[in-house]
Coordinates of C-alpha atoms in Angstrom, one line a residue:
M1 CA 84.7 64.7 10.5
P2 CA 81.8 67.0 9.7
Q3 CA 78.5 65.2 8.9
Y4 CA 78.4 66.6 5.4
K5 CA 81.6 64.9 4.5
D6 CA 80.4 61.6 6.0
F7 CA 77.3 61.9 3.9
A8 CA 79.3 62.6 0.7
R9 CA 81.6 59.6 1.3
S10 CA 78.6 57.4 1.9
W11 CA 77.0 58.7 -1.2
V12 CA 80.0 57.6 -3.2
E13 CA 80.1 54.2 -1.6
R14 CA 76.3 53.6 -2.2
N15 CA 76.8 54.7 -5.8
R16 CA 80.0 52.7 -6.4
Q17 CA 78.5 50.3 -8.9
Q18 CA 76.7 53.0 -10.8
L19 CA 79.9 55.0 -11.2
S20 CA 81.6 51.9 -12.4
D21 CA 79.0 51.2 -15.0
W22 CA 79.0 54.9 -16.2
H23 CA 82.8 54.7 -16.5
Q24 CA 82.6 51.6 -18.7
V25 CA 80.4 53.5 -21.1
I26 CA 82.9 56.3 -21.6
W27 CA 85.9 54.0 -21.6
H28 CA 84.4 52.0 -24.4
Y29 CA 83.3 55.0 -26.4
A30 CA 87.1 56.0 -26.6
E31 CA 86.5 59.0 -28.8
P32 CA 89.5 61.1 -29.8
A33 CA 90.0 64.9 -29.6
F34 CA 87.3 67.1 -30.9
R35 CA 85.3 64.0 -31.9
E36 CA 83.9 63.0 -28.5
Y37 CA 80.3 63.2 -29.7
K38 CA 78.9 60.3 -27.8
S39 CA 80.9 60.9 -24.6
C40 CA 79.8 64.6 -24.5
A41 CA 76.1 63.7 -25.2
W42 CA 76.2 61.1 -22.4
Y43 CA 77.5 63.7 -19.9
V44 CA 75.0 66.4 -21.0
R45 CA 72.1 63.9 -20.7
R46 CA 73.3 62.6 -17.3
L47 CA 73.8 66.1 -15.8
R48 CA 70.3 67.3 -16.9
E49 CA 68.8 64.2 -15.3
E50 CA 70.7 65.2 -12.1
G51 CA 69.1 68.7 -12.1
F52 CA 71.9 70.7 -13.7
S53 CA 71.3 73.3 -16.4
V54 CA 73.7 72.6 -19.3
E55 CA 75.0 74.8 -22.0
E56 CA 76.0 72.6 -24.9
G57 CA 78.8 73.6 -27.3
S58 CA 80.3 76.0 -24.8
G59 CA 83.0 78.3 -26.2
G60 CA 82.0 77.3 -29.8
M61 CA 83.3 73.8 -29.3
P62 CA 80.7 71.1 -30.3
T63 CA 81.9 68.6 -27.7
A64 CA 82.3 71.0 -24.8
F65 CA 79.6 71.9 -22.2
C66 CA 79.2 74.0 -19.1
A67 CA 76.8 72.6 -16.4
T68 CA 75.5 74.6 -13.5
F69 CA 73.7 73.6 -10.3
S70 CA 72.8 76.3 -7.7
N71 CA 71.4 76.0 -4.2
G72 CA 71.0 79.6 -3.1
E73 CA 73.6 82.3 -2.7
G74 CA 77.2 81.3 -2.1
P75 CA 80.6 80.5 -3.7
V76 CA 80.9 79.3 -7.3
L77 CA 83.0 76.2 -7.3
A78 CA 84.1 74.1 -10.3
T79 CA 85.7 71.0 -11.5
Y80 CA 85.6 69.2 -14.9
A81 CA 85.5 66.1 -17.0
E82 CA 87.8 65.2 -19.8
Y83 CA 86.9 62.4 -22.2
D84 CA 89.2 62.4 -25.2
A85 CA 91.1 59.1 -26.1
V86 CA 94.3 58.6 -28.0
P87 CA 94.5 57.1 -31.5
G88 CA 96.6 54.0 -31.8
N89 CA 95.8 52.7 -28.3
C90 CA 92.8 50.5 -28.9
Q91 CA 93.4 48.0 -26.1
A92 CA 90.6 45.8 -24.7
A93 CA 89.9 45.6 -21.0
A94 CA 91.7 42.3 -21.0
T95 CA 94.8 40.6 -19.5
R96 CA 96.6 40.2 -22.9
K97 CA 97.3 42.5 -25.8
M98 CA 94.2 42.7 -28.0
S99 CA 92.1 45.4 -29.7
R100 CA 88.5 46.2 -28.6
E101 CA 86.1 44.0 -30.5
G102 CA 85.5 44.9 -34.1
L103 CA 88.1 47.7 -34.2
S104 CA 91.4 48.4 -35.8
K105 CA 94.4 48.4 -33.5
Y106 CA 94.9 52.0 -34.8
A107 CA 91.7 53.1 -33.2
P108 CA 91.7 55.2 -30.0
G109 CA 91.9 54.1 -26.4
H110 CA 92.0 55.8 -23.0
T111 CA 95.7 56.0 -21.9
D112 CA 95.6 58.3 -18.8
P113 CA 92.7 57.4 -18.6
H114 CA 90.5 60.5 -19.2
S115 CA 87.4 58.3 -18.9
A116 CA 88.2 57.7 -15.2
L117 CA 89.3 61.3 -14.7
G118 CA 85.9 62.5 -15.8
M119 CA 83.9 59.9 -13.9
S120 CA 85.8 60.7 -10.7
A121 CA 85.0 64.3 -11.0
L122 CA 81.3 63.6 -11.8
G123 CA 81.1 61.4 -8.8
G124 CA 82.5 64.1 -6.6
V125 CA 80.2 66.8 -7.9
L126 CA 77.1 64.6 -7.5
A127 CA 78.1 63.6 -4.0
A128 CA 78.7 67.3 -3.1
K129 CA 75.4 68.3 -4.7
A130 CA 73.5 65.6 -2.6
A131 CA 75.2 66.8 0.6
M132 CA 74.4 70.5 -0.2
L133 CA 70.7 69.6 -0.4
E134 CA 70.9 67.4 2.6
F135 CA 72.6 70.0 4.9
G136 CA 71.4 73.2 3.3
L137 CA 74.9 74.3 2.1
Q138 CA 74.6 77.4 -0.2
G139 CA 76.4 77.9 -3.4
T140 CA 76.8 77.0 -7.0
L141 CA 78.6 74.0 -8.7
K142 CA 79.9 74.4 -12.2
F143 CA 81.0 71.2 -14.0
F144 CA 82.8 71.7 -17.3
G145 CA 83.1 69.3 -20.2
E146 CA 86.6 69.9 -21.5
P147 CA 87.3 68.1 -24.8
A148 CA 90.6 67.7 -26.6
E149 CA 93.0 67.9 -23.7
K150 CA 95.5 65.9 -25.7
L151 CA 95.6 69.0 -27.9
R152 CA 95.4 71.4 -24.9
A153 CA 92.5 72.8 -26.8
S154 CA 89.4 73.5 -24.7
K155 CA 90.4 75.2 -21.4
P156 CA 92.3 78.0 -23.1
V157 CA 89.2 78.7 -25.1
H158 CA 86.9 78.6 -22.1
A159 CA 89.3 80.9 -20.2
A160 CA 89.6 83.4 -23.2
K161 CA 85.8 83.6 -23.6
G162 CA 85.1 84.3 -19.9
Y163 CA 83.7 81.0 -18.6
Y164 CA 86.1 81.0 -15.6
D165 CA 85.6 84.6 -14.7
D166 CA 83.0 84.0 -12.0
L167 CA 84.7 81.1 -10.3
D168 CA 85.7 81.3 -6.6
A169 CA 87.7 78.1 -6.6
A170 CA 88.3 75.0 -8.7
I171 CA 89.5 71.4 -8.4
S172 CA 91.6 69.7 -11.2
F173 CA 92.0 66.0 -10.9
H174 CA 94.2 63.7 -12.8
P175 CA 95.1 60.0 -12.4
T176 CA 98.7 59.5 -11.4
Y177 CA 100.9 59.4 -14.5
M178 CA 104.4 59.5 -12.9
L179 CA 106.1 59.2 -9.6
P180 CA 106.4 60.9 -7.2
L181 CA 103.2 62.7 -8.3
N182 CA 101.1 60.0 -6.6
N183 CA 98.2 60.3 -4.0
T184 CA 99.1 63.9 -3.4
T185 CA 98.4 67.4 -4.5
T186 CA 100.7 69.6 -6.5
W187 CA 102.6 72.2 -4.4
D188 CA 104.7 74.5 -6.4
T189 CA 105.7 72.8 -9.6
H190 CA 102.6 72.9 -11.9
C191 CA 102.3 72.0 -15.6
G192 CA 103.9 74.4 -18.0
I193 CA 103.3 76.3 -21.2
A194 CA 101.9 74.6 -24.3
Y195 CA 101.5 76.0 -27.8
S196 CA 99.9 74.0 -30.6
Y197 CA 99.2 74.9 -34.2
I198 CA 98.6 73.5 -37.7
Y199 CA 100.6 74.3 -40.8
T200 CA 98.9 73.9 -44.1
F201 CA 100.7 73.8 -47.3
T202 CA 98.9 74.4 -50.6
C203 CA 100.1 74.1 -54.2
E204 CA 97.7 76.5 -55.8
E205 CA 99.8 77.8 -58.7
P206 CA 102.1 75.0 -59.8
Q207 CA 102.6 76.6 -63.2
N208 CA 104.5 79.4 -61.5
W209 CA 107.2 77.2 -60.0
I210 CA 110.6 78.0 -61.2
A211 CA 111.0 74.7 -63.2
A212 CA 107.5 74.8 -64.7
D213 CA 107.2 74.0 -68.5
R214 CA 106.6 77.2 -70.3
Y215 CA 106.1 75.7 -73.7
S216 CA 103.2 73.4 -73.3
P217 CA 99.6 74.5 -73.5
I218 CA 98.8 72.0 -70.7
P219 CA 100.5 72.9 -67.4
Q220 CA 102.5 70.1 -65.8
N221 CA 102.5 67.8 -68.8
H222 CA 104.0 64.4 -68.5
L223 CA 107.2 65.4 -70.2
A224 CA 107.9 68.4 -68.1
A225 CA 109.4 68.9 -64.6
R226 CA 106.6 69.6 -62.2
A227 CA 106.3 71.7 -59.0
P228 CA 107.1 69.5 -56.0
G229 CA 103.8 70.3 -54.3
A230 CA 102.4 70.0 -50.8
N231 CA 103.7 66.6 -49.8
D232 CA 107.3 67.8 -50.5
A233 CA 106.6 71.0 -48.5
L234 CA 105.5 69.0 -45.6
V235 CA 108.5 66.7 -45.7
H236 CA 111.0 69.5 -46.0
F237 CA 109.3 71.4 -43.2
Y238 CA 109.3 68.4 -40.9
T239 CA 113.0 67.7 -41.7
L240 CA 114.0 71.4 -41.0
N241 CA 112.2 71.3 -37.7
E242 CA 114.0 68.1 -36.7
S243 CA 117.4 69.2 -37.9
L244 CA 117.1 72.5 -36.0
R245 CA 115.7 70.9 -32.8
R246 CA 119.0 71.3 -30.9
S247 CA 119.3 74.9 -31.8
T248 CA 115.6 75.6 -30.9
L249 CA 115.4 73.7 -27.6
P250 CA 118.8 74.1 -25.9
F251 CA 118.8 72.9 -22.3
T252 CA 115.2 73.4 -21.7
G253 CA 114.5 70.9 -19.0
L254 CA 113.4 67.9 -21.1
W255 CA 110.8 69.9 -23.0
S256 CA 109.7 68.8 -26.4
F257 CA 107.5 69.2 -29.4
N258 CA 105.6 66.5 -31.2
E259 CA 103.8 66.3 -34.4
A260 CA 100.9 64.6 -36.2
I261 CA 100.2 64.6 -39.9
L262 CA 96.6 65.4 -40.4
T263 CA 96.4 65.4 -44.2
A264 CA 99.0 64.3 -46.8
G265 CA 98.3 65.1 -50.4
Q266 CA 95.4 63.7 -52.4
A267 CA 94.9 60.9 -54.9
T268 CA 97.3 62.4 -57.4
A269 CA 99.7 59.6 -58.3
D270 CA 99.7 61.2 -61.8
N271 CA 102.1 63.9 -62.8
L272 CA 100.3 66.4 -60.8
P273 CA 101.6 68.0 -57.7
P274 CA 99.8 67.2 -54.4
H275 CA 97.6 70.1 -53.6
V276 CA 97.4 70.2 -49.9
S277 CA 99.1 68.8 -46.7
Q278 CA 98.7 69.6 -43.1
I279 CA 100.8 68.9 -40.0
Q280 CA 100.0 69.7 -36.4
Y281 CA 102.6 70.5 -33.7
L282 CA 102.4 70.6 -29.9
L283 CA 105.3 72.2 -28.1
R284 CA 105.8 72.2 -24.3
C285 CA 108.3 74.5 -22.7
D286 CA 109.0 76.5 -19.5
S287 CA 108.1 80.0 -20.5
I288 CA 106.0 82.0 -23.0
E289 CA 109.3 83.5 -24.2
Q290 CA 110.6 80.1 -25.2
A291 CA 107.3 79.2 -26.8
E292 CA 107.3 82.4 -29.0
T293 CA 111.0 81.8 -30.0
I294 CA 110.2 78.2 -31.1
A295 CA 107.1 79.2 -33.0
Q296 CA 109.1 81.9 -34.9
V297 CA 111.8 79.4 -35.9
M298 CA 109.0 77.1 -37.2
D299 CA 107.4 79.8 -39.1
N300 CA 110.7 80.5 -40.8
N301 CA 111.0 76.8 -41.7
A302 CA 107.5 76.8 -43.1
A303 CA 108.3 79.8 -45.3
A304 CA 111.4 78.1 -46.6
A305 CA 109.8 74.8 -47.3
A306 CA 106.9 76.5 -49.1
L307 CA 109.4 78.6 -51.2
A308 CA 111.4 75.6 -52.3
T309 CA 108.3 73.6 -53.3
G310 CA 106.1 76.0 -55.1
C311 CA 103.6 76.2 -52.3
Q312 CA 101.9 78.7 -50.0
W313 CA 101.6 78.1 -46.3
K314 CA 99.4 79.3 -43.4
K315 CA 99.3 78.7 -39.7
T316 CA 96.2 77.8 -37.7
W317 CA 96.4 78.1 -33.9
V318 CA 95.0 75.2 -31.8
C319 CA 95.9 76.4 -28.4
K320 CA 98.1 78.7 -26.2
S321 CA 98.1 77.5 -22.6
R322 CA 99.6 79.2 -19.7
G323 CA 101.8 77.6 -16.9
G324 CA 100.2 76.8 -13.5
L325 CA 99.8 79.1 -10.5
A326 CA 100.2 77.4 -7.1
N327 CA 97.8 77.8 -4.2
H328 CA 99.1 76.2 -1.0
V329 CA 96.0 76.8 1.1
L330 CA 93.8 74.7 -1.3
A331 CA 96.5 72.2 -2.0
Q332 CA 96.8 71.4 1.7
A333 CA 93.0 71.4 2.3
C334 CA 92.5 68.9 -0.5
Y335 CA 95.4 66.7 0.6
D336 CA 94.0 66.6 4.1
N337 CA 90.8 65.2 2.7
L338 CA 92.7 62.7 0.6
A339 CA 94.7 61.6 3.7
A340 CA 91.5 61.2 5.7
I341 CA 90.0 58.9 3.0
G342 CA 93.3 57.0 2.3
A343 CA 95.1 55.9 -0.9
P344 CA 93.4 53.3 -3.2
R345 CA 93.6 49.7 -2.2
W346 CA 93.7 46.9 -4.8
G347 CA 91.6 43.9 -3.6
E348 CA 92.1 40.2 -4.3
E349 CA 90.2 40.3 -7.6
A350 CA 92.5 43.1 -8.8
I351 CA 95.6 41.3 -7.6
A352 CA 94.5 38.1 -9.5
I353 CA 94.0 40.1 -12.7
A354 CA 97.4 41.8 -12.3
R355 CA 99.1 38.4 -11.8
E356 CA 97.4 37.1 -14.9
V357 CA 98.8 40.1 -16.9
Q358 CA 102.2 39.2 -15.7
A359 CA 101.9 35.5 -16.5
N360 CA 100.6 36.4 -20.1
L361 CA 103.8 38.5 -20.5
G362 CA 105.9 35.6 -19.6
L363 CA 106.8 37.0 -16.2
E364 CA 106.7 35.2 -12.8
P365 CA 103.5 36.5 -11.2
M366 CA 104.2 38.5 -8.0
D367 CA 102.6 38.2 -4.6
R368 CA 102.1 41.9 -4.6
P369 CA 101.9 42.9 -8.3
F370 CA 101.0 46.5 -7.8
L371 CA 103.5 49.2 -7.1
P372 CA 103.6 49.8 -3.3
A373 CA 103.6 53.5 -4.1
T374 CA 100.0 53.3 -5.4
E375 CA 98.8 52.5 -2.0
A376 CA 100.8 55.1 -0.2
L377 CA 100.2 58.8 0.4
V378 CA 102.8 61.4 -0.3
E379 CA 102.5 64.8 1.4
P380 CA 102.6 67.6 -1.1
Q381 CA 105.8 69.3 0.4
E382 CA 107.6 65.9 0.2
C383 CA 106.4 65.3 -3.4
E384 CA 107.7 68.8 -4.3
R385 CA 111.1 68.0 -2.7
Q386 CA 111.4 64.7 -4.6
L387 CA 110.3 66.3 -7.8
R388 CA 112.8 69.1 -7.7
L389 CA 115.6 66.6 -7.4
Q390 CA 114.8 65.5 -11.0
M391 CA 114.8 69.1 -12.4
P392 CA 117.3 71.9 -13.1
A393 CA 117.2 74.5 -10.4
W394 CA 116.0 77.2 -12.7
Q395 CA 113.1 75.2 -14.2
K396 CA 109.7 76.4 -13.0
Y397 CA 107.2 73.9 -14.6
L398 CA 107.1 70.2 -15.4
T399 CA 105.1 68.4 -18.1
S400 CA 102.1 70.0 -19.7
D401 CA 98.3 70.0 -19.4
D402 CA 95.8 72.8 -20.0
Y403 CA 94.3 72.8 -16.4
P404 CA 96.6 75.8 -15.5
E405 CA 94.0 78.0 -17.2
Y406 CA 91.8 77.6 -14.2
T407 CA 94.7 78.6 -11.9
W408 CA 94.8 82.2 -13.2
H409 CA 91.1 82.8 -12.6
C410 CA 90.6 81.4 -9.1
P411 CA 92.4 79.4 -6.4
T412 CA 92.9 75.9 -7.9
V413 CA 94.2 72.6 -6.6
R414 CA 95.7 69.8 -8.7
L415 CA 94.7 66.4 -7.2
L416 CA 96.7 63.3 -8.2
V417 CA 95.4 59.9 -7.2
A418 CA 97.1 56.6 -8.1
R419 CA 95.9 54.7 -11.1
P420 CA 96.8 51.0 -11.2
M421 CA 100.5 50.5 -11.9
L422 CA 102.4 47.2 -11.8
S423 CA 105.7 46.4 -10.2
A424 CA 108.3 45.3 -12.7
P425 CA 111.3 43.0 -12.4
A426 CA 114.6 44.6 -12.6
G427 CA 115.4 45.9 -16.0
Y428 CA 111.8 45.2 -17.3
S429 CA 109.4 47.8 -18.8
Y430 CA 105.7 47.0 -19.4
P431 CA 104.3 47.6 -22.8
D432 CA 101.9 50.4 -23.1
W433 CA 98.8 48.2 -23.5
V434 CA 99.2 47.0 -19.9
A435 CA 98.3 50.4 -18.3
N436 CA 95.6 51.0 -20.9
A437 CA 94.0 47.7 -20.1
L438 CA 94.1 48.2 -16.3
G439 CA 92.4 51.6 -16.9
G440 CA 89.5 49.8 -18.4
I441 CA 89.1 46.8 -16.1
R442 CA 86.6 47.5 -13.3
Q443 CA 88.5 45.8 -10.5
T444 CA 91.7 47.7 -11.2
I445 CA 90.4 51.2 -12.0
D446 CA 87.4 51.6 -9.7
P447 CA 89.4 52.0 -6.5
M448 CA 91.0 55.1 -7.9
I449 CA 87.6 56.5 -9.0
E450 CA 86.1 56.0 -5.6
V451 CA 89.0 57.7 -3.7
A452 CA 89.1 60.6 -6.1
A453 CA 85.4 61.1 -6.1
K454 CA 85.3 61.2 -2.3
T455 CA 88.2 63.6 -2.1
I456 CA 86.8 66.0 -4.7
A457 CA 83.4 65.9 -2.9
C458 CA 84.8 66.6 0.5
T459 CA 87.0 69.5 -0.8
L460 CA 84.1 71.1 -2.5
L461 CA 82.0 70.8 0.6
D462 CA 84.7 72.3 2.8
L463 CA 84.8 75.3 0.5
F464 CA 81.0 75.8 0.8
A465 CA 80.9 75.2 4.6
Q466 CA 84.1 76.9 5.8
P467 CA 84.2 80.6 4.5
E468 CA 87.5 81.1 6.3
L469 CA 89.1 78.3 4.0
L470 CA 88.0 80.0 0.9
A471 CA 88.9 83.4 2.1
A472 CA 92.5 82.2 2.9
A473 CA 92.8 80.6 -0.6
T474 CA 91.6 83.8 -2.2
R475 CA 94.1 85.9 -0.2
E476 CA 96.9 83.7 -1.4
F477 CA 95.6 84.0 -5.0
D478 CA 95.5 87.7 -4.8
E479 CA 99.0 87.8 -3.4
R480 CA 100.4 85.6 -6.1
T481 CA 98.7 87.6 -8.9
G482 CA 99.5 91.0 -7.4
G483 CA 95.9 91.8 -6.8
G484 CA 93.8 89.1 -8.3
I485 CA 92.4 89.1 -11.9
G486 CA 94.0 92.0 -13.6
G487 CA 96.7 92.4 -11.0
S488 CA 100.3 93.3 -11.6
R489 CA 101.5 89.6 -11.8
W490 CA 98.3 88.2 -13.3
Q491 CA 98.6 86.5 -16.7
A492 CA 95.7 87.1 -19.1
P493 CA 94.5 84.3 -21.5
L494 CA 96.9 84.0 -24.4
L495 CA 94.1 83.5 -26.9
P496 CA 91.8 86.4 -28.1
R497 CA 88.2 86.4 -26.9
D498 CA 86.9 85.8 -30.4
F499 CA 89.1 82.8 -31.0
Q500 CA 87.5 79.9 -33.0
A501 CA 88.6 76.4 -32.0
P502 CA 89.7 74.6 -35.2
H503 CA 87.4 71.6 -34.6
R504 CA 86.6 71.4 -38.3
Y505 CA 90.0 70.2 -39.4
R506 CA 90.7 66.6 -40.3
W507 CA 91.2 65.2 -36.8
P508 CA 91.2 61.5 -36.5
E509 CA 87.7 60.0 -36.0
Y510 CA 85.3 57.1 -36.3
I511 CA 83.4 57.1 -39.5
R512 CA 80.1 55.5 -40.6
T513 CA 80.0 53.6 -43.9
V514 CA 77.9 50.8 -45.4
R515 CA 80.1 48.5 -43.3
G516 CA 78.9 50.2 -40.1
E517 CA 80.9 52.4 -37.7
E518 CA 84.7 51.9 -37.9
W519 CA 87.9 53.7 -37.3
W520 CA 89.1 55.8 -40.2
I521 CA 92.3 53.7 -40.7
P522 CA 90.7 50.3 -41.6
A523 CA 91.6 47.1 -39.8
R524 CA 93.6 44.6 -41.9
D525 CA 93.0 40.9 -42.3
D526 CA 96.5 40.1 -41.0
E527 CA 96.2 42.1 -37.7

């Protein structure tokens, strides 16, 4: 193994405790999409202390950043942090179900966990930087802060605004979220297309509804029929979307769309129609053509719901994300580094914690409570073979994530390292809080962070030190795109360059009141 990789691996081991401490900070912040103020500020401060120049608010997104470190002329390589948490998953780092101290159970928590995703990437970048200085490796590291991944909202914006145009290669890391995508790199089947948008219904002229009272000087008086208003529009729209789901998504390989109500009416329990309502949708599918068809059907449904309820409607885009482009050269190189490092290993303390979780759930604690697969490697070609057995032959993509935006601008690898997952008795499924808790307990999540950080660092350093590796990955990128960026098979960003991310909408967030900082859905005394 080259000395620069030995050095980087040793750096991660020497800084293991520091990475663990840093991860605890982000995990406990647990800020949701577009509201990751503390998490973003922490990364910006840390990166500046490490010698990076940092652009805050990159792409017009307040909780995004672009950090750069250069050591002479050479390739420009990138990776990134995510740090958004998910509302309704406020689990403590504990072996039983409980909210984090002082918070409503409706507050956010890290599910994937993005906290460890970001810390693994940061550890890899800092280890690579240290080795670059030690061995005189030339080039530039770029480290992006990518907020709101759960909305697929930042990477399409960064891509559209040109932030990835100068990259020579990129590494995308994610904790394992499903088998067989475990301790491997993605070969052919990358994440697919995602569209997200907000529909807003407003009842601005209730007096003009067909049943309005035309004889009273006071519109919408208490004796008259009133315009249904924005709440009814939202309900009708939601119902239409659900009833037409089978027509809209026929045989599309388990793709889906999901919704979240952002605003529902106002304090108008009088005889006044609610004035405004908003609902956000995220759809995942296998092609841009499918996404456009689904979006058109939903526009028709919105128009029908608005007409029936005396409302107007508008649509605000959150994201348009492309499907991923494979790069076998980089996938193999990164996997080779992972194989040399080895899969995560769960020590005695982690095993004791896992057994305690099982006991608290009323299960018989297992001698080996962690899934054996979490400590095993899967070659990317074998992972691809197993994955295709679960999919229709015609299906190109699986699941969604916005990292594919990188894949259309430079050779990109998707690295997947096992998060802690427990073995289950036959017929038993663990509740969600278990995985969330294990993602916040040092002894159970730190082994993944260490393995991922080492793998990222070693792959970045190989790309700096081995020009032939980067050249081969670039040739494959050019072949797959029909000539590189702008080539005959290249897909341009789906958002316009002047796109404005809708971060000002009513996204869930922590709020500060006279009672202190709390989640916007208050805790109840009977929780």
